[in-house]
PDB file of C-alpha atoms in Angstrom:
ATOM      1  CA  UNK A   1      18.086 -18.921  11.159  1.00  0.00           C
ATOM      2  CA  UNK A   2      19.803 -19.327   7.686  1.00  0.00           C
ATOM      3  CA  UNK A   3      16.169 -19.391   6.170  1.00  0.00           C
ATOM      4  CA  UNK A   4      15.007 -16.039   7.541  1.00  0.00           C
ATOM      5  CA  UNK A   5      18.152 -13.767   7.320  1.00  0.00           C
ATOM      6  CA  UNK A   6      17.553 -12.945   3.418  1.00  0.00           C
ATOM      7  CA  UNK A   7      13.727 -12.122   4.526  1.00  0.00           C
ATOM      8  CA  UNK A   8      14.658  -9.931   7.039  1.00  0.00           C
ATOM      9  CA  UNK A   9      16.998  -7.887   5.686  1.00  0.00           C
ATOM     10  CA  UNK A  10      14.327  -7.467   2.674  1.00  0.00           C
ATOM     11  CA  UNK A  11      12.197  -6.321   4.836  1.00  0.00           C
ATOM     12  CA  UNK A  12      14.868  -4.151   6.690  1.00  0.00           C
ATOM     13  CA  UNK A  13      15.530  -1.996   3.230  1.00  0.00           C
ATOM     14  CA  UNK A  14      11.973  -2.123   2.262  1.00  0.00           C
ATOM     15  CA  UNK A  15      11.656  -0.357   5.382  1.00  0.00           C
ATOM     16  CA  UNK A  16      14.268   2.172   4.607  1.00  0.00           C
ATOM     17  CA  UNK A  17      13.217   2.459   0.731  1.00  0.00           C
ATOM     18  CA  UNK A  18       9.309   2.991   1.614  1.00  0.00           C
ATOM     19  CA  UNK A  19       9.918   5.595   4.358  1.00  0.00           C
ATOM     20  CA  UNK A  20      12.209   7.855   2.884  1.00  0.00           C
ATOM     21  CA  UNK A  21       9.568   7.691  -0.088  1.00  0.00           C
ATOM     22  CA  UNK A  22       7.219   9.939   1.962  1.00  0.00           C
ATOM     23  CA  UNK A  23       9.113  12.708   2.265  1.00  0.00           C
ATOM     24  CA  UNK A  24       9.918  12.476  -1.502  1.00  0.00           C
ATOM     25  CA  UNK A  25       6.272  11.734  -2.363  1.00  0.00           C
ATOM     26  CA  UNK A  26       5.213  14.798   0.180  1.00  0.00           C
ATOM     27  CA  UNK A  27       7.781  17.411  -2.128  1.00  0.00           C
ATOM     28  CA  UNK A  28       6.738  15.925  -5.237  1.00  0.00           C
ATOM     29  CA  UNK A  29       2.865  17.537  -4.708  1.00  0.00           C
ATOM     30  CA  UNK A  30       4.558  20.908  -5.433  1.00  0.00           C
ATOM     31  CA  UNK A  31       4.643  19.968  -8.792  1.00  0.00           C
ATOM     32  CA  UNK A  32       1.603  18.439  -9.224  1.00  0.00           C
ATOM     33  CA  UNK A  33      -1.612  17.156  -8.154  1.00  0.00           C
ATOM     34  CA  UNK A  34      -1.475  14.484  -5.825  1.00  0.00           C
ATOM     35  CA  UNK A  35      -4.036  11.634  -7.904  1.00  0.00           C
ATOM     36  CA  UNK A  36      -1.621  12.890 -10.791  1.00  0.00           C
ATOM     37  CA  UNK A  37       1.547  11.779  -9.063  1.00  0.00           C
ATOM     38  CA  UNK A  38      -0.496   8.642  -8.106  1.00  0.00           C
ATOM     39  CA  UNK A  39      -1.114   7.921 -11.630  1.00  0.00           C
ATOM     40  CA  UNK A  40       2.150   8.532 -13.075  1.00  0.00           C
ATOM     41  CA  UNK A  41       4.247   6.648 -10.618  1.00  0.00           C
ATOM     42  CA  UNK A  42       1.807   3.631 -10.797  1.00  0.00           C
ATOM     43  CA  UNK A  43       2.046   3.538 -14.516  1.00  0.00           C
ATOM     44  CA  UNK A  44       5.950   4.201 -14.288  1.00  0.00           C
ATOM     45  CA  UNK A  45       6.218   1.231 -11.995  1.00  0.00           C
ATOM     46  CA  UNK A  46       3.703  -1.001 -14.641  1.00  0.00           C
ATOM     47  CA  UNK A  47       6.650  -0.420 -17.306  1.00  0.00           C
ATOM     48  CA  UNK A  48       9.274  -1.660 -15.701  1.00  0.00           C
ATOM     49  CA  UNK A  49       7.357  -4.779 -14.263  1.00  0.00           C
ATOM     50  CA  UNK A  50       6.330  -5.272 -17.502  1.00  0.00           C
ATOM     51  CA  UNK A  51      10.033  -5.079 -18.922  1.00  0.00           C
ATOM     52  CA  UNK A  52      11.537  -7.026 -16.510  1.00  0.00           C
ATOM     53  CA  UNK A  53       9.145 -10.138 -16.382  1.00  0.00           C
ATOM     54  CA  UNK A  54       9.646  -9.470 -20.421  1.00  0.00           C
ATOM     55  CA  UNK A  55      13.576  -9.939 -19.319  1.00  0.00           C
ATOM     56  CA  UNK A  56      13.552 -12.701 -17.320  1.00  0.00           C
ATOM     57  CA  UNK A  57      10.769 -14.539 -19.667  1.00  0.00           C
ATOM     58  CA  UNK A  58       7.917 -14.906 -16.526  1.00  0.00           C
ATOM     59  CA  UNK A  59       4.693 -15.886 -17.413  1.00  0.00           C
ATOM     60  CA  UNK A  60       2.478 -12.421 -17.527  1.00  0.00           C
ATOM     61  CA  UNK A  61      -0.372 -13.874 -18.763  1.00  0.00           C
ATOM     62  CA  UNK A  62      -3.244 -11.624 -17.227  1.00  0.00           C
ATOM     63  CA  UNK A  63      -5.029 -13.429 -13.845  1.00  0.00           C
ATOM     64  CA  UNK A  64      -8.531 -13.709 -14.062  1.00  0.00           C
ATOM     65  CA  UNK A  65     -10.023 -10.335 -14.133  1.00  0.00           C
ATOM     66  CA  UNK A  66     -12.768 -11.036 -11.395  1.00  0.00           C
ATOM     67  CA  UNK A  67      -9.266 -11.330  -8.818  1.00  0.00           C
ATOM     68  CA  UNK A  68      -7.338  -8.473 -10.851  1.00  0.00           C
ATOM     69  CA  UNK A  69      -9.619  -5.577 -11.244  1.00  0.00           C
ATOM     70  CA  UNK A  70     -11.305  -5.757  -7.410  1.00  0.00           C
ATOM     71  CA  UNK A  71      -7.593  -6.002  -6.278  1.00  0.00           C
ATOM     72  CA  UNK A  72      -6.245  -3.373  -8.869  1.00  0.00           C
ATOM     73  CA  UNK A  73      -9.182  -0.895  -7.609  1.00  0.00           C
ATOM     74  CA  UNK A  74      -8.230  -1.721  -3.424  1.00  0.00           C
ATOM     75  CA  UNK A  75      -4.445  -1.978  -3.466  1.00  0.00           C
ATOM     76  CA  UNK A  76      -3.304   0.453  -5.744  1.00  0.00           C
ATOM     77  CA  UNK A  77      -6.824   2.946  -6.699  1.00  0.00           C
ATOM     78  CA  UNK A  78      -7.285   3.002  -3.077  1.00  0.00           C
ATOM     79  CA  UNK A  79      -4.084   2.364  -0.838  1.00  0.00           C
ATOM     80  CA  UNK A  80      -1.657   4.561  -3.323  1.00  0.00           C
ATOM     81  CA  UNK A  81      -4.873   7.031  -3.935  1.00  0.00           C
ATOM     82  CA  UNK A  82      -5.937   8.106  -0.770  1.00  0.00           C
ATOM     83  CA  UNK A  83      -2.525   8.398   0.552  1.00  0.00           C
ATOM     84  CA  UNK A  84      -0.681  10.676  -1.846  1.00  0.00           C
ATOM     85  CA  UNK A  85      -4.041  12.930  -1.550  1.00  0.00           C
ATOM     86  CA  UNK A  86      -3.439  12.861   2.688  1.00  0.00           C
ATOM     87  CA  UNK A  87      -0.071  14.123   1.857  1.00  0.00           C
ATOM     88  CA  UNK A  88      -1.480  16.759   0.174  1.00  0.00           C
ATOM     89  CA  UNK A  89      -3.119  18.003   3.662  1.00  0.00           C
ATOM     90  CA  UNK A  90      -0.960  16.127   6.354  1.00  0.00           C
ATOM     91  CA  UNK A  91       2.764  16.126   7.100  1.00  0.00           C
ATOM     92  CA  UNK A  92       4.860  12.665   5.493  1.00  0.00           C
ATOM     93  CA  UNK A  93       5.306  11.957   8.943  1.00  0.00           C
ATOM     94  CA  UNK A  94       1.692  11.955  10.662  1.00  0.00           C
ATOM     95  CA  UNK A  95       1.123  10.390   7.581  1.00  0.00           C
ATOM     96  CA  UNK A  96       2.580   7.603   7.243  1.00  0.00           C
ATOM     97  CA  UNK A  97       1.982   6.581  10.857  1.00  0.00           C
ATOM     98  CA  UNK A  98      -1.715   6.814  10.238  1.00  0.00           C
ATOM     99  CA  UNK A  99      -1.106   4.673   6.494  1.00  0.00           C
ATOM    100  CA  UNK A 100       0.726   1.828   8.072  1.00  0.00           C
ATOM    101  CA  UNK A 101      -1.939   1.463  11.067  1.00  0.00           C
ATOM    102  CA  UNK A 102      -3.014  -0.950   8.323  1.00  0.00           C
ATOM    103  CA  UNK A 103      -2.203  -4.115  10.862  1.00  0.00           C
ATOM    104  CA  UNK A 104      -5.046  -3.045  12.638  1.00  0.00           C
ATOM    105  CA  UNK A 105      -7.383  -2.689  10.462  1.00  0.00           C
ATOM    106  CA  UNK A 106      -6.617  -6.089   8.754  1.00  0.00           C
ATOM    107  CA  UNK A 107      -7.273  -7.658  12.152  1.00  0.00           C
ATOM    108  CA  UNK A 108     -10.682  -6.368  12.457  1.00  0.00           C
ATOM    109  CA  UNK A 109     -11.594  -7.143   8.445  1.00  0.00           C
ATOM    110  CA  UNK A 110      -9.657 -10.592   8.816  1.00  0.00           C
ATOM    111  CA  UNK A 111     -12.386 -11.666  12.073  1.00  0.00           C
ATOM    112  CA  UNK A 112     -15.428 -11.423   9.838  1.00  0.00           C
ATOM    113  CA  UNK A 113     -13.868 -11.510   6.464  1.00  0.00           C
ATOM    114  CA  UNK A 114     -11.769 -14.531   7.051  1.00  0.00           C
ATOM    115  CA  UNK A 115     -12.899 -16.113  10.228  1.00  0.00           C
ATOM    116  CA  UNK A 116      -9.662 -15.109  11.985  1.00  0.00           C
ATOM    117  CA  UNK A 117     -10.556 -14.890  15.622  1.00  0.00           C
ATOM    118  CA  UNK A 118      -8.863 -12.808  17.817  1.00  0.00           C
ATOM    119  CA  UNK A 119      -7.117 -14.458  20.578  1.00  0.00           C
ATOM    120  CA  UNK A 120      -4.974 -14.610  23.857  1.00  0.00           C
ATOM    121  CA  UNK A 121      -2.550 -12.145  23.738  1.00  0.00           C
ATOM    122  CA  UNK A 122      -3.760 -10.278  20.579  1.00  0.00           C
ATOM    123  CA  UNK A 123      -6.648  -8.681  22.409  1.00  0.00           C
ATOM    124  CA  UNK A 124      -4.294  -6.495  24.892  1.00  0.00           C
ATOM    125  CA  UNK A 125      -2.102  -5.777  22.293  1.00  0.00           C
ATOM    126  CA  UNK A 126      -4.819  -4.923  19.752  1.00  0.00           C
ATOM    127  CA  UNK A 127      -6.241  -2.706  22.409  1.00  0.00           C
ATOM    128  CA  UNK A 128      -2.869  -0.862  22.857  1.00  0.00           C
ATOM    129  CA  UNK A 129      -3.082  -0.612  19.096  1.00  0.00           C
ATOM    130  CA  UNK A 130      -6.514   1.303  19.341  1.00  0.00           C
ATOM    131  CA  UNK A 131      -4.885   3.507  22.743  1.00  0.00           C
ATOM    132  CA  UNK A 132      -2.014   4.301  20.339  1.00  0.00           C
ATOM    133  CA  UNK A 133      -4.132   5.372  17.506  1.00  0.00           C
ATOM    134  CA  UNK A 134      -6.057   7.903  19.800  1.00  0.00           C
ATOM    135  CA  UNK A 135      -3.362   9.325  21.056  1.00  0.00           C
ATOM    136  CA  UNK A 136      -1.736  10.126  17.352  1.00  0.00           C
ATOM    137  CA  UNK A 137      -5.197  11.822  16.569  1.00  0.00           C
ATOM    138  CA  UNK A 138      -5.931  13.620  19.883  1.00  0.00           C
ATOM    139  CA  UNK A 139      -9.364  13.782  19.083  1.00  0.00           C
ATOM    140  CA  UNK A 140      -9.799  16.301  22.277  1.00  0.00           C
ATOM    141  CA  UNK A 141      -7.322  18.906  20.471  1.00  0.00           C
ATOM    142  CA  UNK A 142      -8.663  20.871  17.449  1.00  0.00           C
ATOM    143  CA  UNK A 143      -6.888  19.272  14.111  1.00  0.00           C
ATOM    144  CA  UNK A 144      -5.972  21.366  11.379  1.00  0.00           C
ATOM    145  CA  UNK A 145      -5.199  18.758   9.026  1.00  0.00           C
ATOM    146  CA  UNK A 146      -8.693  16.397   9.620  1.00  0.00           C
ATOM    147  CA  UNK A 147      -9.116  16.015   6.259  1.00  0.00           C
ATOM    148  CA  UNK A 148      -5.596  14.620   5.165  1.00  0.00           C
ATOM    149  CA  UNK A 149      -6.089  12.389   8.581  1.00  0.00           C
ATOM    150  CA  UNK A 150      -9.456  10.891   7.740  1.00  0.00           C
ATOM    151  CA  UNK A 151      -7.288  10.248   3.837  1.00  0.00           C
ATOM    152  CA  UNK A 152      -4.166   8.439   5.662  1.00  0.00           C
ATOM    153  CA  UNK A 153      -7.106   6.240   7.858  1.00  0.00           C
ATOM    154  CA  UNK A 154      -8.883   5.601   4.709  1.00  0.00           C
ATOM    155  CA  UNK A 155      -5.591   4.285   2.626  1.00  0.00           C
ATOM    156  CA  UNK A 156      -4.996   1.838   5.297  1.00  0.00           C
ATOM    157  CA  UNK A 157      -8.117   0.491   5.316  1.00  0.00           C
ATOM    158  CA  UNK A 158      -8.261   0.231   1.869  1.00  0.00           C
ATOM    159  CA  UNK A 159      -4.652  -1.642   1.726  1.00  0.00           C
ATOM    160  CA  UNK A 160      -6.112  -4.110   4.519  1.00  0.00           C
ATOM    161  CA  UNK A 161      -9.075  -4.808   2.883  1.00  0.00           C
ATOM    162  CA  UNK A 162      -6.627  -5.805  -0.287  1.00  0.00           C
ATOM    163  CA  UNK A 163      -4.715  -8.117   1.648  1.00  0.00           C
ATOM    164  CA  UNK A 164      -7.830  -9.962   2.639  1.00  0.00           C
ATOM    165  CA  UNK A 165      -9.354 -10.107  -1.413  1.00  0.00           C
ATOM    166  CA  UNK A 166      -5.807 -11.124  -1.674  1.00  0.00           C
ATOM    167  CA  UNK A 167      -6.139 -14.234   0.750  1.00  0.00           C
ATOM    168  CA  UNK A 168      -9.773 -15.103  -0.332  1.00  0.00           C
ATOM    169  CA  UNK A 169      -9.468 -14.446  -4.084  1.00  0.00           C
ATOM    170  CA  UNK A 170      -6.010 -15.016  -5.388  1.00  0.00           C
ATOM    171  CA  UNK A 171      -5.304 -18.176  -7.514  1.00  0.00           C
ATOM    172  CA  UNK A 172      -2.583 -21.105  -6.880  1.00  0.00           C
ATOM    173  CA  UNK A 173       0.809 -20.350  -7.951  1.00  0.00           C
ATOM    174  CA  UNK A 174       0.281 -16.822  -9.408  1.00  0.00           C
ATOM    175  CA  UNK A 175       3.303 -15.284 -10.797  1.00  0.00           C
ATOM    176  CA  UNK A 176       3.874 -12.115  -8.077  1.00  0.00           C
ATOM    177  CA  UNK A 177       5.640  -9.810 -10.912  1.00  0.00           C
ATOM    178  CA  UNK A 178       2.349 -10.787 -13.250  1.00  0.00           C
ATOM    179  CA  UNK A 179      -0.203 -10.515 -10.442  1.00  0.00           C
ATOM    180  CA  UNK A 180       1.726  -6.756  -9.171  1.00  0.00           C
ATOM    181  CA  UNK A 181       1.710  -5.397 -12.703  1.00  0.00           C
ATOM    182  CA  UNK A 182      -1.841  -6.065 -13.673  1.00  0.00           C
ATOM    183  CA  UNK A 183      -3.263  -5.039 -10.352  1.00  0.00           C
ATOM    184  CA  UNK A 184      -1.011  -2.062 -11.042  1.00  0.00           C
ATOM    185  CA  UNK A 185      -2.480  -1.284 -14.510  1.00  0.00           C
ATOM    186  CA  UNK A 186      -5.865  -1.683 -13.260  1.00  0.00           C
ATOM    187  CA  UNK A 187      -5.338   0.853 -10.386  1.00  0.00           C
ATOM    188  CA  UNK A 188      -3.417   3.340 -12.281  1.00  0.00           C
ATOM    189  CA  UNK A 189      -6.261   3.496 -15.278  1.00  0.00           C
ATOM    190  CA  UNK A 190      -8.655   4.077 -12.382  1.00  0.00           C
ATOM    191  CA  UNK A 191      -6.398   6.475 -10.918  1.00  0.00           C
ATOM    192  CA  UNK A 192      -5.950   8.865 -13.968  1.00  0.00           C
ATOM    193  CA  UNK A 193      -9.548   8.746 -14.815  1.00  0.00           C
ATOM    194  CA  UNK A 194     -10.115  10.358 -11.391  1.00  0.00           C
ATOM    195  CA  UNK A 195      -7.196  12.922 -11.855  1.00  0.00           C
ATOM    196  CA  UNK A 196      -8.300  13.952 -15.039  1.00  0.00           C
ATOM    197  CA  UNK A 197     -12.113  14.067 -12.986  1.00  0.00           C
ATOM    198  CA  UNK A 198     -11.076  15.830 -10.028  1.00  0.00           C
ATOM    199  CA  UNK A 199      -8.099  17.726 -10.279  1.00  0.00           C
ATOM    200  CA  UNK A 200      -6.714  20.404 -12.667  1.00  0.00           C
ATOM    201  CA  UNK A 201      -4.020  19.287 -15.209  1.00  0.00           C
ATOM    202  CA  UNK A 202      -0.890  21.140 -14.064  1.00  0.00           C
ATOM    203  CA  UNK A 203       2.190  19.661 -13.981  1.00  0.00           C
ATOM    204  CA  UNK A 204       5.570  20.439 -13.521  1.00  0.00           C
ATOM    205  CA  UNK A 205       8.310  18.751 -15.204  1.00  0.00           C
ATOM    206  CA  UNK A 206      11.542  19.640 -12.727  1.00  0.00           C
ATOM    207  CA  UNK A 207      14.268  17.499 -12.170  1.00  0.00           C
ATOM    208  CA  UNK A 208      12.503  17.147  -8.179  1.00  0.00           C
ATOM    209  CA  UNK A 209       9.450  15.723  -9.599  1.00  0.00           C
ATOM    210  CA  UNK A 210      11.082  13.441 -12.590  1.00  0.00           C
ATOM    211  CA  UNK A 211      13.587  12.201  -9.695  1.00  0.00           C
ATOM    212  CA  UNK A 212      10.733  11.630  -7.056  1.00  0.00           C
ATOM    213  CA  UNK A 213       8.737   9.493 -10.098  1.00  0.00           C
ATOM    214  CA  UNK A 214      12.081   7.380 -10.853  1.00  0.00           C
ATOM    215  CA  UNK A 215      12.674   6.783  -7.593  1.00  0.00           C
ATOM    216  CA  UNK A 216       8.820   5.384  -7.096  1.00  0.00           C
ATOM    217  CA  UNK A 217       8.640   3.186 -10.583  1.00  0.00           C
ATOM    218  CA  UNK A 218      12.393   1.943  -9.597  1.00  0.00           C
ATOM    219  CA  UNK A 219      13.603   0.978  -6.257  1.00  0.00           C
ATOM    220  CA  UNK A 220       9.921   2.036  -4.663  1.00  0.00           C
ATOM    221  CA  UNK A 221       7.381   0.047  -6.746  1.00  0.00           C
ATOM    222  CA  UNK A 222      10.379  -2.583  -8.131  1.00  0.00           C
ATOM    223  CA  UNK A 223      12.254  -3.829  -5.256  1.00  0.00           C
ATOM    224  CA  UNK A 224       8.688  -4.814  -3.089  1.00  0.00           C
ATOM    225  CA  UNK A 225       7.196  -7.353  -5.725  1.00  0.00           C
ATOM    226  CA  UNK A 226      10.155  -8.874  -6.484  1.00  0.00           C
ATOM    227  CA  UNK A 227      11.739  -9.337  -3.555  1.00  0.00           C
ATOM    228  CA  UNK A 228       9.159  -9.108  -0.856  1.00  0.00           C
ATOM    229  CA  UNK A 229       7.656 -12.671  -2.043  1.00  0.00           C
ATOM    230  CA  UNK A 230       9.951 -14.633   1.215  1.00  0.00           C
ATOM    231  CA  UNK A 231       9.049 -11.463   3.838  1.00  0.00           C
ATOM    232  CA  UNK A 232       5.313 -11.658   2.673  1.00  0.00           C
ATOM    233  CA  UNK A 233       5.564 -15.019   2.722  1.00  0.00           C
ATOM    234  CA  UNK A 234       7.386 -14.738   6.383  1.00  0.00           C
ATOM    235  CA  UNK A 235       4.679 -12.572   7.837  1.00  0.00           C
ATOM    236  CA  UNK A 236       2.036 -14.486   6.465  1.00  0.00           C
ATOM    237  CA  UNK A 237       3.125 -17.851   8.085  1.00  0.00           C
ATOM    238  CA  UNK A 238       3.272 -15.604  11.860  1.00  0.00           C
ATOM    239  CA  UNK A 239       0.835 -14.158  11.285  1.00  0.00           C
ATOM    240  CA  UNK A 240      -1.660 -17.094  10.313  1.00  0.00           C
ATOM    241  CA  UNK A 241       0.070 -18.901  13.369  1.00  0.00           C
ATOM    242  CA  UNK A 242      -0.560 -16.082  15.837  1.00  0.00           C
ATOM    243  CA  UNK A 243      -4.673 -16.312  14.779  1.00  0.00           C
ATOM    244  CA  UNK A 244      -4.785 -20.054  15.467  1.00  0.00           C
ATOM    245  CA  UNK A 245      -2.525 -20.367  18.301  1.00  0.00           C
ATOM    246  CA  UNK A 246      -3.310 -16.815  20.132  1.00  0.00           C
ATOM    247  CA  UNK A 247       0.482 -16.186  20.735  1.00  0.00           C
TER     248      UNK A 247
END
C-alpha cells in the first residue's frame, strides 16, 4: 500500500492542476490566438525543464532524434495543438471530456500498433466507452460547436498515438525531464511555425494571459514530468496487466 500512496496522490493533484488548466487555457484565447498560446506555454515550460535538469545536474543530452522529433510532433504539435484550437470553438468543459477520451483511443491503436488484444472484461467496458462517447456528441442533435468537437477528438488521438511511439520507440533508461523537454522543443518549434502560418499575430500582454502562461510553464507543464514518472509508471504496469490477463 506504502508503495502506491505517493503515486496516487500525484496523480490526485495532477488531476486537480490539469483540470482547472482548461478553464484558464479557455480565458487565455481572449488574448490571443489559440496555436499562439500553444506555442508560448510549450516554450515557457522548455525553460524551466531546461533550468531545472541544469539545477539538479540530469543528463539532457538530446535522445536520438528519430524517437524525439516523431514524439515532439504527436505529443506536444498535436495533443497541446489541436486542443487549445477546440477551445477556441468548444466550452473547457465539453472539451476536455472529449481530450481525455484518449484511453480509448489508445486501446484501439495499442491492438494493431502493439499487439495488445482486447480481452475479457475490456470488451463491455470498451463498448460502454464508445455508448458514452455518443451520448457526449449526440450526433442526432444539431452541434454548434462541430468543429471545436472534431479538434478535442483529434487531440486525443493524437496524444494516444504518442503513448504508443512512446512504448515502441523510446530508449532504455531515458532521463524523463531530458526526454519531456526535447519532445517539448520539438513540438513548440512546430507549433509557432504554424501560428505564425495560420493565425494573425495579435497578442495581448494582460496580467490574465501572463498568469494563465505561468501557471502552464510552472505547476502545469512542471509538476507532470517530474513527478508523474511512479503514476505513469503505475498505470503502465495495470494497464499492461489488464491486456495480458483480460481483467
Amino acid at each position: 500500500m506504502r508503495s502506491t500512496t505517493r503515486p496516487l496522490l500525484a496523480l490526485a493533484l495532477l488531476t486537480l492542476i490539469w483540470g482547472y488548466n482548461w478553464v484558464i487555457m479557455k480565458s487565455a484565447l481572449v488574448d490571443a490566438p489559440p496555436l499562439y498560446f500553444a506555442a508560448f506555454r510549450v516554450l515557457g515550460g522548455v525553460i524551466v525543464l531546461f533550468g531545472v535538469g541544469i539545477a539538479t545536474k540530469r543528463p539532457l543530452k538530446a535522445p536520438t532524434w528519430r524517437y524525439v522529433i516523431p514524439l515532439g510532433l504527436l505529443q506536444t504539435t498535436g495533443f497541446v495543438g489541436f486542443a487549445l484550437w477546440a477551445l477556441q470553438f468548444g466550452g473547457a468543459g465539453q472539451t476536455a471530456m472529449l481530450v481525455y477520451m484518449m484511453p480509448l483511443w489508445l486501446i484501439i491503436l495499442a491492438w494493431p500498433l502493439l499487439g495488445e488484444r482486447v480481452h475479457g472484461l475490456q470488451w463491455p467496458a470498451l463498448t460502454l466507452a464508445l455508448v458514452g462517447l455518443v451520448f457526449i456528441l449526440k450526433p442526432w442533435h444539431t452541434q454548434p460547436h462541430t468543429l471545436g468537437t472534431l479538434l478535442a477528438l483529434l487531440s486525443g488521438v493524437f496524444w494516444a498515438a504518442s503513448a504508443v511511439w512512446q512504448k515502441r520507440a523510446a530508449p532504455p533508461q531515458t532521463d524523463i525531464i531530458a526526454v519531456t523537454a526535447w519532445q517539448t522543443a520539438v513540438g513548440g518549434l512546430a507549433l509557432i511555425l504554424l501560428a505564425f502560418w495560420l493565425e494573425p499575430l495579435r497578442i495581448h500582454w494582460t496580467p490574465l494571459f501572463i498568469g494563465a502562461l505561468l501557471y502552464n510553464a510552472i505547476p502545469g507543464g512542471l509538476y507532470c514530468p517530474s513527478n508523474c514518472g511512479a503514476p505513469y509508471a503505475l498505470r503502465t504496469k495495470i494497464h499492461l496487466k489488464s491486456m495480458s490477463t483480460g481483467k
